[in-house]
Short mmCIF file of N, CA and C in Angstrom, two decimals:
data_model
loop_
_atom_site.label_atom_id
_atom_site.label_comp_id
_atom_site.label_asym_id
_atom_site.label_seq_id
_atom_site.Cartn_x
_atom_site.Cartn_y
_atom_site.Cartn_z
N MET F 8 -11.32 4.47 7.26
CA MET F 8 -10.00 4.54 6.65
C MET F 8 -9.51 5.99 6.69
N THR F 9 -8.22 6.16 6.89
CA THR F 9 -7.66 7.51 6.96
C THR F 9 -7.64 8.17 5.58
N ALA F 10 -7.46 9.47 5.58
CA ALA F 10 -7.40 10.21 4.32
C ALA F 10 -6.25 9.70 3.45
N TYR F 11 -5.10 9.45 4.07
CA TYR F 11 -3.95 8.98 3.29
C TYR F 11 -4.13 7.54 2.82
N GLY F 12 -4.86 6.74 3.58
CA GLY F 12 -5.18 5.38 3.12
C GLY F 12 -6.09 5.41 1.91
N LEU F 13 -7.10 6.29 1.96
CA LEU F 13 -7.99 6.46 0.81
C LEU F 13 -7.23 6.99 -0.40
N LEU F 14 -6.29 7.89 -0.14
CA LEU F 14 -5.48 8.44 -1.23
C LEU F 14 -4.63 7.34 -1.87
N ALA F 15 -4.04 6.49 -1.05
CA ALA F 15 -3.25 5.37 -1.59
C ALA F 15 -4.12 4.44 -2.42
N LEU F 16 -5.33 4.18 -1.96
CA LEU F 16 -6.26 3.35 -2.73
C LEU F 16 -6.64 4.03 -4.04
N ALA F 17 -6.84 5.35 -4.00
CA ALA F 17 -7.15 6.09 -5.22
C ALA F 17 -6.01 5.98 -6.23
N VAL F 18 -4.78 6.05 -5.76
CA VAL F 18 -3.62 5.90 -6.64
C VAL F 18 -3.60 4.50 -7.25
N ALA F 19 -3.82 3.48 -6.44
CA ALA F 19 -3.80 2.11 -6.94
C ALA F 19 -4.88 1.89 -8.01
N VAL F 20 -6.06 2.42 -7.75
CA VAL F 20 -7.16 2.28 -8.72
C VAL F 20 -6.83 3.03 -10.01
N GLU F 21 -6.27 4.22 -9.87
CA GLU F 21 -5.91 5.01 -11.05
C GLU F 21 -4.82 4.31 -11.86
N VAL F 22 -3.88 3.68 -11.21
CA VAL F 22 -2.83 2.94 -11.91
C VAL F 22 -3.43 1.78 -12.70
N ILE F 23 -4.35 1.04 -12.09
CA ILE F 23 -5.01 -0.07 -12.79
C ILE F 23 -5.78 0.46 -14.00
N ALA F 24 -6.49 1.57 -13.81
CA ALA F 24 -7.25 2.16 -14.93
C ALA F 24 -6.32 2.61 -16.05
N THR F 25 -5.21 3.22 -15.68
CA THR F 25 -4.26 3.70 -16.69
C THR F 25 -3.63 2.54 -17.44
N LEU F 26 -3.26 1.49 -16.73
CA LEU F 26 -2.70 0.31 -17.41
C LEU F 26 -3.75 -0.34 -18.32
N SER F 27 -5.00 -0.24 -17.95
CA SER F 27 -6.06 -0.81 -18.78
C SER F 27 -6.25 -0.03 -20.08
N LEU F 28 -5.82 1.23 -20.10
CA LEU F 28 -5.89 2.01 -21.34
C LEU F 28 -5.14 1.31 -22.47
N ARG F 29 -3.96 0.82 -22.14
CA ARG F 29 -3.15 0.12 -23.15
C ARG F 29 -3.87 -1.14 -23.63
N ALA F 30 -4.44 -1.88 -22.68
CA ALA F 30 -5.13 -3.13 -23.02
C ALA F 30 -6.45 -2.89 -23.74
N SER F 31 -7.03 -1.68 -23.61
CA SER F 31 -8.31 -1.41 -24.26
C SER F 31 -8.20 -1.30 -25.78
N ASN F 32 -6.97 -1.13 -26.26
CA ASN F 32 -6.72 -1.04 -27.70
C ASN F 32 -7.60 0.04 -28.34
N GLY F 33 -7.49 1.26 -27.79
CA GLY F 33 -8.27 2.38 -28.33
C GLY F 33 -9.75 2.25 -28.04
N PHE F 34 -10.09 1.67 -26.90
CA PHE F 34 -11.48 1.43 -26.48
C PHE F 34 -12.22 0.50 -27.44
N THR F 35 -11.51 -0.41 -28.08
CA THR F 35 -12.15 -1.39 -28.95
C THR F 35 -12.39 -2.72 -28.22
N ARG F 36 -11.83 -2.88 -27.03
CA ARG F 36 -12.03 -4.09 -26.22
C ARG F 36 -12.85 -3.71 -24.98
N LEU F 37 -13.99 -4.37 -24.82
CA LEU F 37 -14.96 -3.97 -23.81
C LEU F 37 -14.43 -4.09 -22.38
N GLY F 38 -13.86 -5.22 -22.00
CA GLY F 38 -13.42 -5.43 -20.62
C GLY F 38 -12.43 -4.37 -20.14
N PRO F 39 -11.31 -4.22 -20.84
CA PRO F 39 -10.37 -3.18 -20.43
C PRO F 39 -10.95 -1.77 -20.50
N SER F 40 -11.82 -1.52 -21.47
CA SER F 40 -12.45 -0.19 -21.58
C SER F 40 -13.32 0.10 -20.36
N LEU F 41 -14.04 -0.91 -19.89
CA LEU F 41 -14.85 -0.74 -18.68
C LEU F 41 -13.97 -0.50 -17.46
N LEU F 42 -12.81 -1.17 -17.41
CA LEU F 42 -11.87 -0.94 -16.31
C LEU F 42 -11.35 0.49 -16.32
N VAL F 43 -11.10 1.02 -17.50
CA VAL F 43 -10.62 2.41 -17.61
C VAL F 43 -11.68 3.37 -17.06
N VAL F 44 -12.87 3.30 -17.60
CA VAL F 44 -13.93 4.24 -17.22
C VAL F 44 -14.33 4.05 -15.76
N GLY F 45 -14.56 2.81 -15.37
CA GLY F 45 -14.95 2.54 -13.99
C GLY F 45 -13.84 2.86 -13.00
N GLY F 46 -12.61 2.56 -13.38
CA GLY F 46 -11.47 2.83 -12.51
C GLY F 46 -11.27 4.31 -12.27
N TYR F 47 -11.34 5.10 -13.33
CA TYR F 47 -11.18 6.55 -13.14
C TYR F 47 -12.34 7.12 -12.33
N ALA F 48 -13.56 6.65 -12.58
CA ALA F 48 -14.71 7.13 -11.80
C ALA F 48 -14.53 6.80 -10.32
N PHE F 49 -14.09 5.57 -10.02
CA PHE F 49 -13.89 5.16 -8.63
C PHE F 49 -12.73 5.94 -8.00
N ALA F 50 -11.66 6.17 -8.77
CA ALA F 50 -10.52 6.93 -8.24
C ALA F 50 -10.96 8.35 -7.86
N PHE F 51 -11.78 8.97 -8.70
CA PHE F 51 -12.25 10.32 -8.37
C PHE F 51 -13.23 10.32 -7.20
N LEU F 52 -14.01 9.27 -7.07
CA LEU F 52 -14.87 9.14 -5.89
C LEU F 52 -14.00 9.07 -4.63
N LEU F 53 -12.95 8.26 -4.68
CA LEU F 53 -12.04 8.16 -3.55
C LEU F 53 -11.36 9.50 -3.25
N LEU F 54 -10.98 10.22 -4.30
CA LEU F 54 -10.38 11.54 -4.09
C LEU F 54 -11.36 12.49 -3.42
N SER F 55 -12.62 12.41 -3.78
CA SER F 55 -13.62 13.28 -3.14
C SER F 55 -13.75 12.93 -1.66
N LEU F 56 -13.63 11.66 -1.32
CA LEU F 56 -13.68 11.26 0.09
C LEU F 56 -12.45 11.76 0.85
N VAL F 57 -11.31 11.77 0.18
CA VAL F 57 -10.09 12.31 0.79
C VAL F 57 -10.29 13.80 1.09
N LEU F 58 -10.82 14.52 0.13
CA LEU F 58 -11.04 15.95 0.31
C LEU F 58 -12.06 16.22 1.42
N GLN F 59 -13.04 15.33 1.54
CA GLN F 59 -14.03 15.45 2.60
C GLN F 59 -13.38 15.37 3.98
N ARG F 60 -12.27 14.68 4.07
CA ARG F 60 -11.57 14.50 5.34
C ARG F 60 -10.65 15.67 5.67
N GLY F 61 -10.67 16.71 4.83
CA GLY F 61 -10.03 17.95 5.20
C GLY F 61 -8.67 18.25 4.59
N LEU F 62 -8.15 17.39 3.74
CA LEU F 62 -6.86 17.71 3.11
C LEU F 62 -7.07 18.74 2.00
N ASP F 63 -6.07 19.56 1.77
CA ASP F 63 -6.14 20.59 0.73
C ASP F 63 -6.15 19.96 -0.66
N VAL F 64 -6.96 20.52 -1.55
CA VAL F 64 -7.09 19.97 -2.90
C VAL F 64 -5.76 20.00 -3.65
N ALA F 65 -4.97 21.04 -3.49
CA ALA F 65 -3.69 21.12 -4.20
C ALA F 65 -2.75 20.00 -3.75
N VAL F 66 -2.71 19.75 -2.46
CA VAL F 66 -1.84 18.70 -1.93
C VAL F 66 -2.34 17.32 -2.37
N VAL F 67 -3.64 17.10 -2.27
CA VAL F 67 -4.22 15.81 -2.65
C VAL F 67 -3.95 15.51 -4.12
N TYR F 68 -4.23 16.47 -4.98
CA TYR F 68 -4.04 16.23 -6.41
C TYR F 68 -2.56 16.05 -6.74
N ALA F 69 -1.70 16.82 -6.11
CA ALA F 69 -0.27 16.67 -6.36
C ALA F 69 0.23 15.30 -5.93
N LEU F 70 -0.18 14.86 -4.75
CA LEU F 70 0.23 13.53 -4.28
C LEU F 70 -0.31 12.43 -5.19
N TRP F 71 -1.59 12.55 -5.56
CA TRP F 71 -2.23 11.54 -6.40
C TRP F 71 -1.56 11.45 -7.77
N SER F 72 -1.34 12.59 -8.39
CA SER F 72 -0.76 12.56 -9.74
C SER F 72 0.71 12.15 -9.70
N ALA F 73 1.48 12.64 -8.74
CA ALA F 73 2.90 12.28 -8.66
C ALA F 73 3.08 10.80 -8.35
N ALA F 74 2.30 10.29 -7.41
CA ALA F 74 2.40 8.87 -7.09
C ALA F 74 2.01 8.03 -8.30
N GLY F 75 0.97 8.46 -9.00
CA GLY F 75 0.57 7.73 -10.22
C GLY F 75 1.66 7.73 -11.27
N ILE F 76 2.30 8.88 -11.46
CA ILE F 76 3.39 8.98 -12.45
C ILE F 76 4.53 8.03 -12.09
N VAL F 77 4.93 8.04 -10.84
CA VAL F 77 6.05 7.21 -10.42
C VAL F 77 5.70 5.73 -10.53
N VAL F 78 4.52 5.34 -10.05
CA VAL F 78 4.14 3.91 -10.10
C VAL F 78 3.99 3.44 -11.54
N ILE F 79 3.30 4.22 -12.37
CA ILE F 79 3.13 3.82 -13.78
C ILE F 79 4.49 3.71 -14.47
N THR F 80 5.38 4.62 -14.18
CA THR F 80 6.72 4.57 -14.77
C THR F 80 7.46 3.31 -14.33
N LEU F 81 7.40 3.01 -13.05
CA LEU F 81 8.07 1.79 -12.55
C LEU F 81 7.47 0.53 -13.15
N VAL F 82 6.16 0.47 -13.28
CA VAL F 82 5.51 -0.68 -13.92
C VAL F 82 5.97 -0.78 -15.37
N GLY F 83 6.02 0.34 -16.06
CA GLY F 83 6.48 0.33 -17.45
C GLY F 83 7.89 -0.18 -17.59
N VAL F 84 8.77 0.23 -16.70
CA VAL F 84 10.17 -0.19 -16.77
C VAL F 84 10.33 -1.64 -16.33
N LEU F 85 9.70 -2.01 -15.22
CA LEU F 85 9.92 -3.35 -14.65
C LEU F 85 9.17 -4.46 -15.37
N TRP F 86 7.97 -4.17 -15.90
CA TRP F 86 7.17 -5.25 -16.47
C TRP F 86 6.80 -5.07 -17.93
N LEU F 87 6.91 -3.87 -18.46
CA LEU F 87 6.49 -3.66 -19.85
C LEU F 87 7.65 -3.41 -20.80
N GLY F 88 8.87 -3.51 -20.29
CA GLY F 88 10.04 -3.37 -21.14
C GLY F 88 10.34 -1.96 -21.61
N GLU F 89 9.78 -0.96 -20.94
CA GLU F 89 10.06 0.43 -21.32
C GLU F 89 11.39 0.86 -20.70
N THR F 90 11.99 1.88 -21.28
CA THR F 90 13.27 2.36 -20.76
C THR F 90 13.15 3.83 -20.38
N LEU F 91 14.06 4.26 -19.51
CA LEU F 91 14.09 5.65 -19.08
C LEU F 91 15.45 6.25 -19.37
N ALA F 92 15.45 7.44 -19.91
CA ALA F 92 16.69 8.19 -20.08
C ALA F 92 17.00 8.87 -18.75
N PRO F 93 18.26 9.16 -18.51
CA PRO F 93 18.62 9.84 -17.26
C PRO F 93 17.83 11.13 -17.02
N VAL F 94 17.55 11.88 -18.06
CA VAL F 94 16.80 13.12 -17.89
C VAL F 94 15.37 12.83 -17.42
N GLN F 95 14.81 11.69 -17.81
CA GLN F 95 13.48 11.32 -17.35
C GLN F 95 13.49 10.97 -15.86
N VAL F 96 14.53 10.30 -15.42
CA VAL F 96 14.68 9.98 -14.00
C VAL F 96 14.79 11.27 -13.19
N ILE F 97 15.58 12.21 -13.68
CA ILE F 97 15.72 13.51 -13.01
C ILE F 97 14.36 14.22 -12.96
N GLY F 98 13.62 14.16 -14.04
CA GLY F 98 12.30 14.77 -14.08
C GLY F 98 11.36 14.18 -13.04
N MET F 99 11.38 12.86 -12.90
CA MET F 99 10.54 12.23 -11.88
C MET F 99 10.97 12.64 -10.48
N LEU F 100 12.27 12.72 -10.26
CA LEU F 100 12.76 13.15 -8.95
C LEU F 100 12.32 14.58 -8.65
N LEU F 101 12.33 15.44 -9.67
CA LEU F 101 11.87 16.82 -9.48
C LEU F 101 10.38 16.87 -9.15
N ILE F 102 9.60 16.00 -9.76
CA ILE F 102 8.17 15.92 -9.45
C ILE F 102 7.98 15.54 -7.98
N VAL F 103 8.70 14.52 -7.55
CA VAL F 103 8.59 14.07 -6.16
C VAL F 103 9.02 15.17 -5.19
N VAL F 104 10.11 15.84 -5.49
CA VAL F 104 10.58 16.94 -4.63
C VAL F 104 9.54 18.06 -4.59
N GLY F 105 8.96 18.39 -5.73
CA GLY F 105 7.94 19.43 -5.78
C GLY F 105 6.71 19.08 -4.94
N VAL F 106 6.29 17.84 -5.01
CA VAL F 106 5.13 17.41 -4.23
C VAL F 106 5.45 17.42 -2.74
N LEU F 107 6.65 16.99 -2.39
CA LEU F 107 7.06 17.05 -0.98
C LEU F 107 7.07 18.48 -0.48
N ALA F 108 7.51 19.42 -1.32
CA ALA F 108 7.51 20.83 -0.93
C ALA F 108 6.08 21.32 -0.71
N LEU F 109 5.15 20.91 -1.57
CA LEU F 109 3.74 21.28 -1.38
C LEU F 109 3.20 20.73 -0.07
N GLU F 110 3.49 19.48 0.20
CA GLU F 110 3.02 18.84 1.43
C GLU F 110 3.61 19.51 2.67
N LEU F 111 4.91 19.74 2.66
CA LEU F 111 5.56 20.39 3.79
C LEU F 111 5.07 21.82 3.98
N GLY F 112 4.88 22.51 2.88
CA GLY F 112 4.37 23.87 2.95
C GLY F 112 2.97 23.93 3.52
N ALA F 113 2.14 22.95 3.17
CA ALA F 113 0.77 22.91 3.69
C ALA F 113 0.80 22.65 5.20
N ARG F 114 1.71 21.84 5.66
CA ARG F 114 1.79 21.54 7.09
C ARG F 114 2.30 22.75 7.88
N VAL F 115 3.27 23.46 7.33
CA VAL F 115 3.82 24.63 8.00
C VAL F 115 2.79 25.75 8.04
N HIS F 116 2.05 25.90 6.95
CA HIS F 116 1.06 26.97 6.82
C HIS F 116 -0.17 26.74 7.69
N ALA F 117 -0.47 25.47 7.98
CA ALA F 117 -1.71 25.14 8.72
C ALA F 117 -1.69 25.51 10.16
#
């Protein structure tokens, strides 16, 4: 699997783990709690494999965290009934632009 494929899988696993935090009810429910701990451990394992394939740690972490923020936010809005203020949408867009700048800068610098 490519580095970016592993990174996408790491994001998906992290999103599942993060959503399980809510279901764990403060780590009082065993199943969701195991998903949280196991999911984050697996996501970091995947991130280590991405780094092994030669991508810069700053770019990998920025992509992973930004993608997680955007996906979790969309899940919250679309399926959990959460709302976003316009300033929050602007903030997410700034995060995405910042990560794109990191990625482009890494490619130009390489």
